[in-house]
Amino acid sequence: MVKYVLREYKTILNKLKFIDTWFWVRYTCNPYQGCEHACVYCDARSERYYIHPEFDQTIFVKKNVKEKLDAKLRRARTLLPDVVGIGGTCDAYQPAEMNYKNTRKLLEVFLKYKYPVFLSTKSIGVLRDLDLLGKIANETACCVAFTITSLEEKVNLFLEPRAATAEERFLALEKIKQEQPKIQTGVNFMPIVPYLADSDENMENMVRSTREVKADFILFAGLTLRDKQALFFLRKLEESHQNLVEKYHKLYQGNYVPKDKAYLLRISQKMLGYCKKYSVNYRVKRWIPSDFRRINYLIAQELADKAYEMQILGKKGYKGWLWAANHINNLPESIAILAKKEQLETIRNVRGIIKAEVEGLIKKYDKSKTLDSYF
Ligand code: SF4
């Protein structure tokens, strides 16, 4: 039996120090604390999120979220509209939402203040809010991604016991695109669970299905196993897939990601190959504001995309590119101004070949004629 507890929280919107370069999210917002979907691999169980231990049994429903968010955005002097990731340590459309409607209330406020949103879910409950999500997509930008890890229902029942079936999730993606084509849609094929969902067949079918429902992208990533999350997952594995436990110990060797780099490389290369074969993007198209951040965001996206490819192909030096992207995302003025003042090197990590790349990108994206047009 799941218990719902109404609780007052001080904050409802969290600003990230660095923009997340997977989903291009600047803010995060969790309508609930805890998640009834109870996925066995959920990383919200790890200590870094400080969630209560029985997080899939007791769901804290945040009180007065609409009023709180409205007050925060109305008074905000230092906040600029940017992409809000809704959910993350909870599923915004878990069963509680059908009753309490916290997610819908928050979406109404984001629409009012013109904040773009990125939603990841495993519930077809999101279809209820298509009208609102479509309006956000028309005003700014909206992305809805379904996390789907396997096309085999037996595997899904073990990994995600209370989520919608994979078929329902793919059908929902198709419906969203048909009814609200401006919404960017995608599949989060994450985590790719070793020995249960990493077969060539499953990986190829995931990409093919993404293509068939006309989704815009598929993101893929491996399984992390941190502290309490690892303990929970391995305990569950022991209960129903005992034969895999030893294989996991060999693959991870106590690390939070697989120690075997050849394994990771195999997955990445296969996935890149399938994405190419079915012409499916493996990166999200980010929202680009029209103020001074425009050129910064365009350049940061290119650097982060390059870092991502280097990383998954096992190339060294990707962190420098990623950090350069992070610092460019955070600039308080247009990077073109810094270039004109010959101050690009004041940006951390922008030197050597990265600086040369940035200079080329400034030429590509800087359409302004005068300095004044930046203000
Ligand atoms: S839906 Fe997401 S947040 Fe909820 S239990 Fe599953 S992985 Fe965790």
Short mmCIF file of C-alpha atoms and ligand atoms in Angstrom, two decimals:
data_model
loop_
_atom_site.label_atom_id
_atom_site.label_comp_id
_atom_site.label_asym_id
_atom_site.label_seq_id
_atom_site.Cartn_x
_atom_site.Cartn_y
_atom_site.Cartn_z
CA MET A 1 0.00 0.00 0.00
CA VAL A 2 1.40 3.37 -1.02
CA LYS A 3 0.95 6.22 1.45
CA TYR A 4 0.51 9.86 0.37
CA VAL A 5 1.56 12.60 2.78
CA LEU A 6 0.99 16.29 2.13
CA ARG A 7 4.00 18.31 3.10
CA GLU A 8 5.17 21.92 2.95
CA TYR A 9 8.49 22.52 1.15
CA LYS A 10 10.51 25.74 1.17
CA THR A 11 11.54 25.64 -2.47
CA ILE A 12 10.00 24.20 -5.59
CA LEU A 13 12.51 25.36 -8.20
CA ASN A 14 16.18 24.50 -8.09
CA LYS A 15 18.78 26.29 -10.23
CA LEU A 16 21.68 24.13 -11.38
CA LYS A 17 25.19 25.51 -11.09
CA PHE A 18 25.91 24.19 -14.59
CA ILE A 19 23.36 23.44 -17.31
CA ASP A 20 22.82 19.72 -17.78
CA THR A 21 24.24 18.85 -21.20
CA TRP A 22 22.09 15.73 -21.71
CA PHE A 23 18.70 17.43 -21.48
CA TRP A 24 19.86 21.09 -21.63
CA VAL A 25 18.10 21.77 -18.36
CA ARG A 26 18.98 24.84 -16.23
CA TYR A 27 16.36 24.36 -13.52
CA THR A 28 14.86 21.27 -11.92
CA CYS A 29 11.48 20.96 -10.33
CA ASN A 30 10.06 17.89 -8.58
CA PRO A 31 6.31 18.01 -7.89
CA TYR A 32 6.58 15.05 -5.48
CA GLN A 33 9.21 13.53 -3.28
CA GLY A 34 9.34 9.78 -3.78
CA CYS A 35 8.24 7.70 -6.74
CA GLU A 36 5.64 5.00 -6.84
CA HIS A 37 7.04 3.45 -10.02
CA ALA A 38 9.66 1.69 -7.89
CA CYS A 39 12.15 0.91 -10.67
CA VAL A 40 14.83 -1.44 -9.37
CA TYR A 41 17.68 0.59 -10.87
CA CYS A 42 16.41 4.03 -9.76
CA ASP A 43 19.39 6.22 -8.91
CA ALA A 44 17.22 8.41 -6.67
CA ARG A 45 17.95 5.71 -4.10
CA SER A 46 21.61 6.75 -3.99
CA GLU A 47 22.80 8.90 -1.11
CA ARG A 48 23.53 11.96 -3.20
CA TYR A 49 19.80 12.70 -3.57
CA TYR A 50 18.96 12.44 0.17
CA ILE A 51 15.57 10.86 -0.51
CA HIS A 52 13.77 9.04 2.29
CA PRO A 53 14.52 5.27 2.33
CA GLU A 54 10.97 4.03 1.70
CA PHE A 55 10.75 6.41 -1.25
CA ASP A 56 8.56 4.09 -3.36
CA GLN A 57 6.10 3.46 -0.50
CA THR A 58 5.59 6.93 0.95
CA ILE A 59 5.04 9.75 -1.51
CA PHE A 60 5.31 13.28 -0.19
CA VAL A 61 2.94 15.55 -2.08
CA LYS A 62 4.32 19.08 -2.11
CA LYS A 63 1.74 21.59 -0.87
CA ASN A 64 0.77 24.86 -2.58
CA VAL A 65 3.18 24.34 -5.46
CA LYS A 66 1.36 26.68 -7.80
CA GLU A 67 1.33 29.65 -5.42
CA LYS A 68 4.94 29.05 -4.41
CA LEU A 69 6.26 28.82 -7.96
CA ASP A 70 4.22 31.81 -9.08
CA ALA A 71 5.56 33.92 -6.22
CA LYS A 72 9.11 32.80 -6.97
CA LEU A 73 8.96 33.63 -10.67
CA ARG A 74 7.03 36.88 -10.13
CA ARG A 75 9.62 38.21 -7.73
CA ALA A 76 12.67 36.73 -9.43
CA ARG A 77 15.09 39.45 -10.43
CA THR A 78 18.08 37.28 -11.14
CA LEU A 79 16.35 34.38 -12.89
CA LEU A 80 16.21 34.22 -16.67
CA PRO A 81 13.69 31.91 -18.33
CA ASP A 82 15.43 28.68 -19.26
CA VAL A 83 14.60 25.00 -19.60
CA VAL A 84 13.06 23.37 -16.53
CA GLY A 85 13.43 19.63 -16.08
CA ILE A 86 10.24 18.41 -14.43
CA GLY A 87 10.70 15.21 -12.46
CA GLY A 88 14.12 13.64 -12.19
CA THR A 89 14.08 12.26 -8.69
CA CYS A 90 10.41 11.41 -9.17
CA ASP A 91 8.13 10.70 -12.12
CA ALA A 92 5.94 13.77 -12.63
CA TYR A 93 3.09 11.53 -13.89
CA GLN A 94 3.21 8.78 -11.29
CA PRO A 95 -0.27 7.74 -10.00
CA ALA A 96 -0.37 10.54 -7.39
CA GLU A 97 -0.54 13.09 -10.21
CA MET A 98 -3.94 11.85 -11.38
CA ASN A 99 -5.33 12.94 -8.04
CA TYR A 100 -3.20 15.87 -6.82
CA LYS A 101 -2.34 17.46 -10.21
CA ASN A 102 0.84 19.14 -8.94
CA THR A 103 2.56 18.72 -12.31
CA ARG A 104 -0.32 20.32 -14.19
CA LYS A 105 -0.39 23.25 -11.77
CA LEU A 106 3.32 23.82 -12.24
CA LEU A 107 3.03 23.64 -16.02
CA GLU A 108 0.42 26.39 -15.92
CA VAL A 109 2.88 28.66 -14.13
CA PHE A 110 5.73 27.83 -16.50
CA LEU A 111 3.45 28.68 -19.41
CA LYS A 112 2.50 31.99 -17.77
CA TYR A 113 6.15 33.03 -17.28
CA LYS A 114 7.34 31.54 -20.61
CA TYR A 115 9.72 28.92 -19.25
CA PRO A 116 10.46 25.99 -21.61
CA VAL A 117 10.12 22.51 -20.10
CA PHE A 118 11.65 19.07 -20.47
CA LEU A 119 9.64 16.15 -19.13
CA SER A 120 10.82 12.57 -18.75
CA THR A 121 8.23 10.00 -17.76
CA LYS A 122 7.24 6.34 -17.85
CA SER A 123 3.54 7.06 -17.55
CA ILE A 124 0.99 7.64 -20.26
CA GLY A 125 -0.71 9.99 -17.78
CA VAL A 126 1.24 12.74 -19.56
CA LEU A 127 -1.33 12.55 -22.38
CA ARG A 128 -3.86 14.25 -20.11
CA ASP A 129 -1.81 17.48 -20.34
CA LEU A 130 -1.18 17.54 -24.09
CA ASP A 131 -3.19 20.77 -24.44
CA LEU A 132 -0.97 22.59 -21.96
CA LEU A 133 2.27 21.07 -23.23
CA GLY A 134 1.29 22.07 -26.77
CA LYS A 135 0.79 25.68 -25.61
CA ILE A 136 4.23 25.70 -23.96
CA ALA A 137 5.74 24.33 -27.19
CA ASN A 138 4.10 27.15 -29.13
CA GLU A 139 5.24 29.84 -26.68
CA THR A 140 8.80 28.63 -26.04
CA ALA A 141 9.74 24.94 -26.20
CA CYS A 142 8.56 21.66 -24.78
CA CYS A 143 10.16 18.25 -24.88
CA VAL A 144 8.53 15.02 -23.72
CA ALA A 145 10.72 11.95 -23.42
CA PHE A 146 9.64 8.49 -22.40
CA THR A 147 12.18 6.43 -20.55
CA ILE A 148 12.06 2.97 -22.10
CA THR A 149 14.69 0.34 -21.39
CA SER A 150 13.49 -2.87 -23.00
CA LEU A 151 10.93 -4.15 -25.46
CA GLU A 152 10.61 -7.39 -23.55
CA GLU A 153 7.75 -7.15 -21.07
CA LYS A 154 9.23 -9.82 -18.80
CA VAL A 155 12.36 -7.71 -18.40
CA ASN A 156 10.31 -4.55 -17.90
CA LEU A 157 8.26 -6.17 -15.17
CA PHE A 158 11.44 -6.83 -13.27
CA LEU A 159 13.08 -3.44 -13.96
CA GLU A 160 10.06 -1.12 -13.80
CA PRO A 161 7.29 -3.07 -12.06
CA ARG A 162 4.69 -0.30 -11.88
CA ALA A 163 5.29 1.67 -15.06
CA ALA A 164 3.30 1.54 -18.32
CA THR A 165 4.29 -1.18 -20.79
CA ALA A 166 6.89 -0.35 -23.43
CA GLU A 167 4.23 -0.65 -26.11
CA GLU A 168 1.99 1.86 -24.33
CA ARG A 169 4.89 4.27 -24.00
CA PHE A 170 5.81 4.08 -27.70
CA LEU A 171 2.17 4.53 -28.68
CA ALA A 172 1.95 7.57 -26.42
CA LEU A 173 4.99 9.08 -28.14
CA GLU A 174 3.34 8.57 -31.49
CA LYS A 175 0.15 10.24 -30.29
CA ILE A 176 2.02 13.26 -28.92
CA LYS A 177 3.74 13.83 -32.27
CA GLN A 178 0.48 13.44 -34.16
CA GLU A 179 -1.49 15.80 -31.95
CA GLN A 180 1.19 18.34 -30.99
CA PRO A 181 3.93 18.22 -33.65
CA LYS A 182 5.78 21.17 -32.12
CA ILE A 183 6.61 19.14 -29.04
CA GLN A 184 10.05 17.57 -29.33
CA THR A 185 9.69 13.89 -28.44
CA GLY A 186 12.23 11.28 -27.61
CA VAL A 187 13.21 8.06 -25.91
CA ASN A 188 15.54 7.91 -22.94
CA PHE A 189 17.10 4.48 -23.43
CA MET A 190 18.72 4.76 -20.07
CA PRO A 191 19.93 2.86 -18.32
CA ILE A 192 20.95 0.15 -20.75
CA VAL A 193 20.92 -2.61 -18.17
CA PRO A 194 23.77 -5.10 -18.62
CA TYR A 195 22.80 -8.68 -19.54
CA LEU A 196 19.08 -7.85 -19.45
CA ALA A 197 18.64 -5.12 -22.05
CA ASP A 198 21.99 -4.79 -23.83
CA SER A 199 21.52 -7.42 -26.53
CA ASP A 200 22.02 -6.30 -30.11
CA GLU A 201 18.41 -7.23 -30.75
CA ASN A 202 17.01 -5.04 -27.97
CA MET A 203 19.26 -2.10 -28.86
CA GLU A 204 18.35 -2.22 -32.54
CA ASN A 205 14.63 -2.64 -31.80
CA MET A 206 14.70 0.35 -29.48
CA VAL A 207 16.16 2.59 -32.19
CA ARG A 208 13.86 1.16 -34.86
CA SER A 209 10.78 1.72 -32.69
CA THR A 210 11.91 5.28 -31.94
CA ARG A 211 12.03 5.88 -35.66
CA GLU A 212 8.67 4.22 -36.28
CA VAL A 213 6.83 6.51 -33.86
CA LYS A 214 8.58 9.53 -35.41
CA ALA A 215 10.25 10.56 -32.18
CA ASP A 216 13.00 13.17 -32.57
CA PHE A 217 15.78 11.49 -30.62
CA ILE A 218 16.95 8.56 -28.56
CA LEU A 219 19.35 9.20 -25.68
CA PHE A 220 21.32 6.26 -24.39
CA ALA A 221 23.46 5.68 -21.34
CA GLY A 222 24.69 2.81 -19.21
CA LEU A 223 23.67 1.80 -15.72
CA THR A 224 25.32 3.48 -12.74
CA LEU A 225 25.43 1.62 -9.44
CA ARG A 226 26.07 3.90 -6.47
CA ASP A 227 25.97 3.05 -2.74
CA LYS A 228 22.34 2.39 -1.68
CA GLN A 229 21.13 2.21 -5.27
CA ALA A 230 23.67 -0.58 -5.95
CA LEU A 231 22.70 -2.47 -2.77
CA PHE A 232 19.01 -2.37 -3.68
CA PHE A 233 19.57 -3.38 -7.29
CA LEU A 234 21.89 -6.27 -6.47
CA ARG A 235 19.49 -7.54 -3.81
CA LYS A 236 16.67 -7.60 -6.35
CA LEU A 237 18.93 -9.27 -8.89
CA GLU A 238 19.78 -11.94 -6.36
CA GLU A 239 16.06 -12.66 -5.83
CA SER A 240 15.19 -13.28 -9.46
CA HIS A 241 18.34 -13.35 -11.62
CA GLN A 242 20.81 -15.04 -9.33
CA ASN A 243 22.90 -16.21 -12.27
CA LEU A 244 23.76 -12.59 -13.15
CA VAL A 245 25.07 -11.44 -9.78
CA GLU A 246 28.60 -12.72 -10.29
CA LYS A 247 28.70 -11.24 -13.80
CA TYR A 248 27.80 -7.84 -12.37
CA HIS A 249 30.56 -8.04 -9.78
CA LYS A 250 33.02 -8.84 -12.55
CA LEU A 251 31.78 -6.02 -14.77
CA TYR A 252 31.64 -3.29 -12.11
CA GLN A 253 34.36 -4.47 -9.68
CA GLY A 254 32.95 -2.22 -6.96
CA ASN A 255 32.98 0.82 -9.24
CA TYR A 256 29.84 2.88 -9.95
CA VAL A 257 30.23 2.42 -13.72
CA PRO A 258 31.53 -0.71 -15.48
CA LYS A 259 35.30 -1.07 -15.09
CA ASP A 260 35.42 -2.90 -18.39
CA LYS A 261 35.92 -0.09 -20.92
CA ALA A 262 35.60 -2.50 -23.87
CA TYR A 263 32.04 -3.25 -22.73
CA LEU A 264 31.09 0.44 -22.73
CA LEU A 265 32.71 0.99 -26.10
CA ARG A 266 30.83 -1.94 -27.61
CA ILE A 267 27.48 -0.52 -26.45
CA SER A 268 28.27 2.98 -27.70
CA GLN A 269 29.50 1.84 -31.09
CA LYS A 270 26.50 -0.40 -31.60
CA MET A 271 24.08 2.33 -30.63
CA LEU A 272 25.77 4.92 -32.85
CA GLY A 273 25.58 2.43 -35.71
CA TYR A 274 21.84 1.81 -35.18
CA CYS A 275 21.13 5.54 -34.88
CA LYS A 276 22.89 6.07 -38.19
CA LYS A 277 21.13 3.13 -39.82
CA TYR A 278 17.66 4.43 -38.85
CA SER A 279 18.53 8.16 -39.06
CA VAL A 280 17.65 8.85 -35.44
CA ASN A 281 19.34 11.70 -33.50
CA TYR A 282 21.12 10.73 -30.31
CA ARG A 283 21.26 14.25 -28.89
CA VAL A 284 18.47 16.62 -27.83
CA LYS A 285 17.95 19.82 -29.79
CA ARG A 286 18.28 22.54 -27.21
CA TRP A 287 16.11 25.59 -26.72
CA ILE A 288 17.88 28.77 -27.83
CA PRO A 289 16.89 32.09 -26.22
CA SER A 290 16.86 35.27 -28.28
CA ASP A 291 18.83 37.44 -25.82
CA PHE A 292 22.61 37.64 -25.27
CA ARG A 293 22.71 33.90 -24.49
CA ARG A 294 21.80 32.91 -28.05
CA ILE A 295 25.32 32.62 -29.45
CA ASN A 296 26.69 31.23 -26.16
CA TYR A 297 24.15 28.42 -26.14
CA LEU A 298 24.69 27.55 -29.80
CA ILE A 299 28.44 27.32 -29.30
CA ALA A 300 28.15 25.45 -26.00
CA GLN A 301 25.87 22.90 -27.66
CA GLU A 302 28.45 22.20 -30.37
CA LEU A 303 31.26 21.81 -27.83
CA ALA A 304 29.18 19.55 -25.59
CA ASP A 305 28.09 17.41 -28.57
CA LYS A 306 31.74 16.98 -29.52
CA ALA A 307 32.69 16.11 -25.93
CA TYR A 308 29.90 13.53 -25.84
CA GLU A 309 31.07 11.78 -29.00
CA MET A 310 34.67 11.77 -27.79
CA GLN A 311 33.58 10.31 -24.47
CA ILE A 312 31.45 7.49 -25.80
CA LEU A 313 34.11 6.55 -28.33
CA GLY A 314 36.67 6.33 -25.54
CA LYS A 315 38.75 9.31 -26.72
CA LYS A 316 40.85 11.27 -24.26
CA GLY A 317 40.47 15.00 -23.58
CA TYR A 318 36.67 15.21 -23.76
CA LYS A 319 36.42 16.81 -20.30
CA GLY A 320 38.16 19.97 -21.51
CA TRP A 321 35.53 20.41 -24.23
CA LEU A 322 32.72 19.73 -21.81
CA TRP A 323 34.00 22.20 -19.21
CA ALA A 324 34.47 24.85 -21.88
CA ALA A 325 30.80 24.31 -22.83
CA ASN A 326 29.75 24.57 -19.18
CA HIS A 327 31.58 27.85 -18.66
CA ILE A 328 30.27 29.34 -21.92
CA ASN A 329 26.72 28.43 -20.86
CA ASN A 330 27.26 30.46 -17.70
CA LEU A 331 28.68 33.64 -19.26
CA PRO A 332 26.87 36.81 -18.14
CA GLU A 333 27.39 38.42 -21.56
CA SER A 334 27.67 37.39 -25.20
CA ILE A 335 30.85 35.49 -26.05
CA ALA A 336 31.07 37.62 -29.21
CA ILE A 337 31.77 40.67 -27.04
CA LEU A 338 34.62 38.85 -25.30
CA ALA A 339 35.99 37.82 -28.71
CA LYS A 340 35.90 41.43 -29.92
CA LYS A 341 37.80 42.49 -26.80
CA GLU A 342 40.24 39.60 -27.36
CA GLN A 343 39.32 38.17 -23.99
CA LEU A 344 38.28 34.64 -24.95
CA GLU A 345 41.02 33.18 -22.79
CA THR A 346 39.37 34.61 -19.69
CA ILE A 347 36.81 31.80 -20.11
CA ARG A 348 38.03 28.72 -18.28
CA ASN A 349 39.07 25.82 -20.55
CA VAL A 350 38.92 27.99 -23.68
CA ARG A 351 42.46 27.76 -24.97
CA GLY A 352 44.51 25.96 -27.63
CA ILE A 353 42.43 23.92 -30.07
CA ILE A 354 39.24 24.60 -28.13
CA LYS A 355 39.80 28.34 -28.49
CA ALA A 356 40.40 27.93 -32.24
CA GLU A 357 37.16 25.95 -32.53
CA VAL A 358 35.27 28.60 -30.55
CA GLU A 359 36.59 31.36 -32.80
CA GLY A 360 35.34 29.46 -35.83
CA LEU A 361 31.95 28.98 -34.23
CA ILE A 362 31.67 32.67 -33.35
CA LYS A 363 32.16 33.47 -37.05
CA LYS A 364 29.50 30.89 -37.90
CA TYR A 365 26.88 32.14 -35.45
CA ASP A 366 27.61 35.84 -34.92
CA LYS A 367 25.11 37.59 -37.15
CA SER A 368 25.27 40.96 -35.40
CA LYS A 369 26.63 44.00 -37.17
CA THR A 370 27.44 46.20 -34.21
CA LEU A 371 28.26 45.84 -30.55
CA ASP A 372 24.99 47.58 -29.66
CA SER A 373 22.95 44.72 -30.99
CA TYR A 374 24.05 42.57 -28.06
CA PHE A 375 22.28 44.75 -25.49
S1 SF4 B 1 10.18 6.42 -12.68
FE1 SF4 B 1 12.18 7.36 -12.48
S2 SF4 B 1 12.14 8.36 -10.48
FE2 SF4 B 1 10.47 6.87 -10.52
S3 SF4 B 1 11.31 5.03 -9.61
FE3 SF4 B 1 11.53 4.86 -11.84
S4 SF4 B 1 13.60 5.65 -12.25
FE4 SF4 B 1 13.02 6.33 -10.19
#
